[in-house]
Tab-separated table of C-alpha atoms in Angstrom:
chain	number	residue	atom	x	y	z
A	199	UNK	CA	-76.413	39.136	107.813
A	200	UNK	CA	-72.955	39.833	109.063
A	201	UNK	CA	-70.483	37.133	109.908
A	202	UNK	CA	-68.795	37.913	113.222
A	203	UNK	CA	-65.539	36.278	112.195
A	204	UNK	CA	-65.213	38.276	108.975
A	205	UNK	CA	-66.552	41.634	110.121
A	206	UNK	CA	-64.925	42.312	113.469
A	207	UNK	CA	-63.914	45.827	112.437
A	208	UNK	CA	-67.492	46.698	111.541
A	209	UNK	CA	-68.803	45.077	114.695
A	210	UNK	CA	-66.263	47.013	116.696
A	211	UNK	CA	-67.700	50.209	115.252
A	212	UNK	CA	-71.241	49.014	115.786
A	213	UNK	CA	-70.711	47.672	119.263
A	214	UNK	CA	-68.355	50.182	120.735
A	215	UNK	CA	-69.019	53.792	121.470
A	216	UNK	CA	-66.387	53.199	124.138
A	217	UNK	CA	-63.370	50.984	124.276
A	218	UNK	CA	-63.425	49.820	127.847
A	219	UNK	CA	-59.961	48.366	127.657
A	220	UNK	CA	-61.017	44.779	128.096
A	221	UNK	CA	-63.267	42.613	130.189
A	222	UNK	CA	-63.361	43.471	133.847
A	223	UNK	CA	-61.746	46.837	133.353
A	224	UNK	CA	-63.361	48.127	136.500
A	225	UNK	CA	-65.284	51.010	134.972
A	226	UNK	CA	-67.500	52.460	137.658
A	227	UNK	CA	-70.980	53.358	136.546
A	228	UNK	CA	-71.749	55.559	139.506
A	229	UNK	CA	-73.944	58.468	138.600
A	230	UNK	CA	-72.424	60.263	141.568
A	231	UNK	CA	-69.247	60.692	139.528
A	232	UNK	CA	-71.152	62.766	136.975
A	233	UNK	CA	-73.236	65.852	137.406
A	234	UNK	CA	-76.954	65.334	137.532
A	235	UNK	CA	-77.419	66.845	134.073
A	236	UNK	CA	-79.790	64.597	132.115
A	237	UNK	CA	-77.385	64.476	129.158
A	238	UNK	CA	-74.566	63.253	131.409
A	239	UNK	CA	-76.760	60.574	132.973
A	240	UNK	CA	-77.883	59.469	129.503
A	241	UNK	CA	-74.270	59.363	128.294
A	242	UNK	CA	-73.417	57.217	131.346
A	243	UNK	CA	-76.094	54.721	130.293
A	244	UNK	CA	-74.808	54.741	126.703
A	245	UNK	CA	-71.280	54.167	127.943
A	246	UNK	CA	-72.385	51.284	130.168
A	247	UNK	CA	-74.339	49.632	127.379
A	248	UNK	CA	-71.681	50.042	124.712
A	249	UNK	CA	-68.929	48.826	127.030
A	250	UNK	CA	-70.966	45.708	127.768
A	251	UNK	CA	-71.644	45.116	124.072
A	252	UNK	CA	-67.962	45.580	123.290
A	253	UNK	CA	-66.884	43.158	126.008
A	254	UNK	CA	-69.272	40.517	124.635
A	255	UNK	CA	-68.016	40.977	121.063
A	256	UNK	CA	-64.400	40.939	122.237
A	257	UNK	CA	-64.907	37.725	124.220
A	258	UNK	CA	-66.522	35.930	121.276
A	259	UNK	CA	-63.931	37.268	118.815
A	260	UNK	CA	-61.053	36.242	121.091
A	261	UNK	CA	-62.472	32.735	121.362
A	262	UNK	CA	-62.831	32.510	117.562
A	263	UNK	CA	-59.242	33.706	117.188
A	264	UNK	CA	-58.101	30.969	119.560
A	265	UNK	CA	-60.004	28.362	117.541
A	266	UNK	CA	-58.576	29.632	114.259
A	267	UNK	CA	-55.029	29.790	115.654
A	268	UNK	CA	-55.124	26.124	116.630
A	269	UNK	CA	-53.932	23.817	113.888
A	270	UNK	CA	-55.063	20.590	115.540
A	271	UNK	CA	-58.568	19.727	114.261
A	272	UNK	CA	-59.509	17.846	117.420
A	273	UNK	CA	-58.485	20.798	119.598
A	274	UNK	CA	-60.416	23.177	117.328
A	275	UNK	CA	-63.509	21.051	117.772
A	276	UNK	CA	-63.045	21.010	121.551
A	277	UNK	CA	-62.646	24.792	121.684
A	278	UNK	CA	-65.670	25.303	119.452
A	279	UNK	CA	-67.749	22.986	121.621
A	280	UNK	CA	-66.734	24.869	124.763
A	281	UNK	CA	-67.526	28.201	123.085
A	282	UNK	CA	-70.982	27.020	122.038
A	283	UNK	CA	-71.591	25.782	125.584
A	284	UNK	CA	-70.484	29.158	127.009
A	285	UNK	CA	-72.381	31.429	124.588
A	286	UNK	CA	-75.777	31.260	126.337
A	287	UNK	CA	-74.264	32.346	129.649
A	288	UNK	CA	-72.140	35.067	128.019
A	289	UNK	CA	-75.208	36.361	126.164
A	290	UNK	CA	-77.352	36.223	129.296
A	291	UNK	CA	-74.805	38.223	131.296
A	292	UNK	CA	-74.452	40.828	128.537
A	293	UNK	CA	-78.223	41.018	128.124
A	294	UNK	CA	-78.708	41.712	131.847
A	295	UNK	CA	-76.164	44.545	131.805
A	296	UNK	CA	-77.615	46.061	128.631
A	297	UNK	CA	-81.130	45.879	130.103
A	298	UNK	CA	-79.874	47.782	133.146
A	299	UNK	CA	-78.372	50.447	130.884
A	300	UNK	CA	-81.641	50.605	128.935
A	301	UNK	CA	-83.627	51.216	132.130
A	302	UNK	CA	-81.107	53.865	133.188
A	303	UNK	CA	-81.460	55.595	129.805
A	304	UNK	CA	-85.242	55.455	129.912
A	305	UNK	CA	-85.294	56.841	133.468
A	306	UNK	CA	-83.574	60.086	132.447
A	307	UNK	CA	-86.044	62.939	132.710
A	308	UNK	CA	-86.124	64.725	129.357
A	309	UNK	CA	-88.683	66.980	127.687
A	310	UNK	CA	-90.801	64.886	125.318
A	311	UNK	CA	-89.960	65.370	121.665
A	312	UNK	CA	-86.718	67.229	122.288
A	313	UNK	CA	-83.521	66.394	120.421
A	314	UNK	CA	-82.013	64.539	123.372
A	315	UNK	CA	-85.264	62.608	123.904
A	316	UNK	CA	-85.178	61.613	120.224
A	317	UNK	CA	-81.529	60.548	120.574
A	318	UNK	CA	-82.408	58.480	123.631
A	319	UNK	CA	-85.277	56.794	121.783
A	320	UNK	CA	-82.970	55.961	118.870
A	321	UNK	CA	-80.382	54.574	121.241
A	322	UNK	CA	-82.976	52.492	123.116
A	323	UNK	CA	-83.971	51.001	119.745
A	324	UNK	CA	-80.300	50.095	119.248
A	325	UNK	CA	-80.240	48.451	122.675
A	326	UNK	CA	-83.381	46.519	121.747
A	327	UNK	CA	-81.673	45.243	118.584
A	328	UNK	CA	-78.777	43.947	120.692
A	329	UNK	CA	-81.146	42.391	123.224
A	330	UNK	CA	-82.707	40.434	120.355
A	331	UNK	CA	-79.203	39.256	119.409
A	332	UNK	CA	-78.540	38.103	122.975
A	333	UNK	CA	-81.919	36.359	123.139
A	334	UNK	CA	-81.123	34.476	119.940
A	335	UNK	CA	-77.632	33.524	121.152
A	336	UNK	CA	-79.094	32.184	124.396
A	337	UNK	CA	-81.460	29.911	122.464
A	338	UNK	CA	-79.213	29.073	119.511
A	339	UNK	CA	-75.506	29.563	120.317
A	340	UNK	CA	-74.527	28.878	116.711
A	341	UNK	CA	-76.314	32.122	115.835
A	342	UNK	CA	-73.571	34.060	117.618
A	343	UNK	CA	-71.620	34.308	114.371
A	344	UNK	CA	-74.509	36.105	112.671
A	345	UNK	CA	-75.438	39.655	113.589
A	346	UNK	CA	-78.669	40.975	112.098
A	347	UNK	CA	-78.325	44.079	109.871
A	348	UNK	CA	-80.853	45.889	112.073
A	349	UNK	CA	-78.072	46.335	114.648
A	350	UNK	CA	-76.112	48.460	112.172
A	351	UNK	CA	-79.187	50.430	111.121
A	352	UNK	CA	-80.169	51.220	114.699
A	353	UNK	CA	-76.618	52.284	115.493
A	354	UNK	CA	-76.557	54.649	112.495
A	355	UNK	CA	-79.873	56.175	113.572
A	356	UNK	CA	-78.636	56.656	117.134
A	357	UNK	CA	-75.427	58.322	115.915
A	358	UNK	CA	-77.397	60.658	113.650
A	359	UNK	CA	-79.809	61.519	116.466
A	360	UNK	CA	-76.992	62.328	118.886
A	361	UNK	CA	-75.327	64.453	116.190
A	362	UNK	CA	-78.449	66.647	116.119
A	363	UNK	CA	-78.446	67.341	119.867
A	364	UNK	CA	-77.266	70.597	121.340
A	365	UNK	CA	-75.046	69.479	124.193
A	366	UNK	CA	-72.731	71.737	126.158
A	367	UNK	CA	-69.084	71.643	125.073
A	368	UNK	CA	-67.987	68.924	127.510
A	369	UNK	CA	-71.016	66.749	126.755
A	370	UNK	CA	-70.597	67.214	123.004
A	371	UNK	CA	-66.943	66.192	123.261
A	372	UNK	CA	-67.899	63.139	125.322
A	373	UNK	CA	-70.666	62.155	122.892
A	374	UNK	CA	-68.255	62.549	119.977
A	375	UNK	CA	-65.774	60.196	121.700
A	376	UNK	CA	-68.543	57.709	122.438
A	377	UNK	CA	-69.818	57.828	118.870
A	378	UNK	CA	-66.424	57.854	117.145
A	379	UNK	CA	-65.454	54.295	118.020
């Protein structure tokens, strides 16, 4: 298992195809802004999901940083208590957004068994791994500091699957940006 406090860099790589710039950055997820190409719609769903995952990780990490930066033990305990009280709601909000992205990804019409369909399936498995993390955090907030290794494995499989796709130049560049972070 990974410890969120000690592996933020790894979690950033795992949880962020896209750096959304911070919570509430106002990214619009309108499919109207993209062409109707299935790859573009799928990349929109990936971007939405990864941005949500990143925002959740960033919020938790920021709260841990605040706790660690406080030298007063009583204040640390207060901050930790508030964080543990907030985790279920944070996880529930992230879970809802990631589920929406999952449905968007699954709704993309792709030929069965094609490279992009395989990449989508791998990415949906990655989403499912994160949904399990959110479910656990909603039930047991203390579990927020532990991220199951399956999250990393599903991310690696999704990256490899997207690497095998034959996207047009603009889509390939976008996928590379999404997968690089």
